[in-house]
Tab-separated table of C-alpha atoms in Angstrom:
chain	number	residue	atom	x	y	z
A	16	UNK	CA	5.059	0.220	-5.347
A	17	UNK	CA	2.263	2.815	-4.881
A	18	UNK	CA	2.691	6.760	-5.383
A	19	UNK	CA	2.466	9.996	-6.592
A	20	UNK	CA	5.587	9.585	-9.174
A	21	UNK	CA	3.761	9.440	-12.452
A	22	UNK	CA	6.947	7.570	-14.240
A	23	UNK	CA	8.277	5.594	-11.519
A	24	UNK	CA	5.639	4.499	-9.390
A	25	UNK	CA	3.548	1.176	-10.726
A	26	UNK	CA	0.012	2.354	-9.399
A	27	UNK	CA	-0.184	6.382	-8.992
A	28	UNK	CA	-2.532	7.675	-6.598
A	29	UNK	CA	-3.105	11.480	-6.914
A	30	UNK	CA	-3.437	12.712	-3.434
A	31	UNK	CA	-1.459	14.899	-1.364
A	32	UNK	CA	-1.157	13.298	1.727
A	33	UNK	CA	0.968	10.466	-0.040
A	34	UNK	CA	4.503	10.815	-0.812
A	35	UNK	CA	6.026	9.919	-4.718
A	36	UNK	CA	7.001	6.315	-3.462
A	37	UNK	CA	4.820	5.613	-0.293
A	38	UNK	CA	4.432	1.547	-0.368
A	39	UNK	CA	5.117	-1.368	-1.868
A	40	UNK	CA	2.868	-4.453	-2.446
A	41	UNK	CA	4.495	-7.960	-3.105
A	42	UNK	CA	3.000	-10.646	-3.903
A	43	UNK	CA	5.264	-14.183	-3.247
A	44	UNK	CA	3.099	-17.722	-3.611
A	45	UNK	CA	-0.385	-16.854	-1.579
A	46	UNK	CA	1.052	-14.273	0.650
A	47	UNK	CA	0.551	-10.233	0.032
A	48	UNK	CA	2.966	-8.101	1.590
A	49	UNK	CA	2.410	-4.381	2.214
A	50	UNK	CA	5.858	-2.166	3.245
A	51	UNK	CA	5.714	1.198	3.926
A	52	UNK	CA	8.991	3.137	2.255
A	53	UNK	CA	9.512	4.916	5.185
A	54	UNK	CA	6.875	7.942	3.922
A	55	UNK	CA	6.631	11.120	5.498
A	56	UNK	CA	2.461	10.353	6.107
A	57	UNK	CA	2.808	7.083	6.695
A	58	UNK	CA	1.184	3.727	5.994
A	59	UNK	CA	-1.865	2.918	8.429
A	60	UNK	CA	-3.913	-1.047	8.457
A	61	UNK	CA	-6.412	-1.466	11.249
A	62	UNK	CA	-6.284	1.747	11.928
A	63	UNK	CA	-2.349	1.368	13.047
A	64	UNK	CA	-0.031	2.997	11.540
A	65	UNK	CA	2.594	0.168	10.385
A	66	UNK	CA	5.696	-0.256	8.607
A	67	UNK	CA	5.223	-3.872	6.986
A	68	UNK	CA	1.517	-6.091	7.187
A	69	UNK	CA	0.232	-9.004	5.386
A	70	UNK	CA	-2.788	-9.054	3.665
A	71	UNK	CA	-5.633	-10.999	2.819
A	72	UNK	CA	-8.578	-10.820	0.554
A	73	UNK	CA	-10.566	-7.788	1.081
A	74	UNK	CA	-8.286	-6.236	3.052
A	75	UNK	CA	-8.310	-2.470	3.458
A	76	UNK	CA	-5.253	0.015	4.030
A	77	UNK	CA	-4.810	4.241	4.088
A	78	UNK	CA	-2.095	6.283	2.771
A	79	UNK	CA	-2.893	10.076	2.561
A	80	UNK	CA	-6.641	10.051	2.495
A	81	UNK	CA	-7.012	7.675	0.149
A	82	UNK	CA	-8.520	4.030	1.388
A	83	UNK	CA	-6.752	1.028	-0.978
A	84	UNK	CA	-9.161	-2.382	-0.408
A	85	UNK	CA	-7.237	-5.266	-1.697
A	86	UNK	CA	-8.961	-7.524	-3.986
A	87	UNK	CA	-7.296	-11.419	-4.649
A	88	UNK	CA	-8.271	-13.436	-7.367
A	89	UNK	CA	-7.358	-17.305	-8.640
A	90	UNK	CA	-5.560	-17.403	-11.640
């Protein structure tokens, strides 16, 4: 989970445009899913506000003014 909640979020990002619990990233088998957690300012993927999206290697999404790039490495 990404957000500004220091003790509750797995990834804490210091950005005033990000909610306490902003979005979730889930990895299941070879699928990486991004899900907005009803954030105030939204989650953006490919320049569109999304509720959910499937991410691939080097995909970028934006929360607040922060751009996050996903890098997938094999185990």
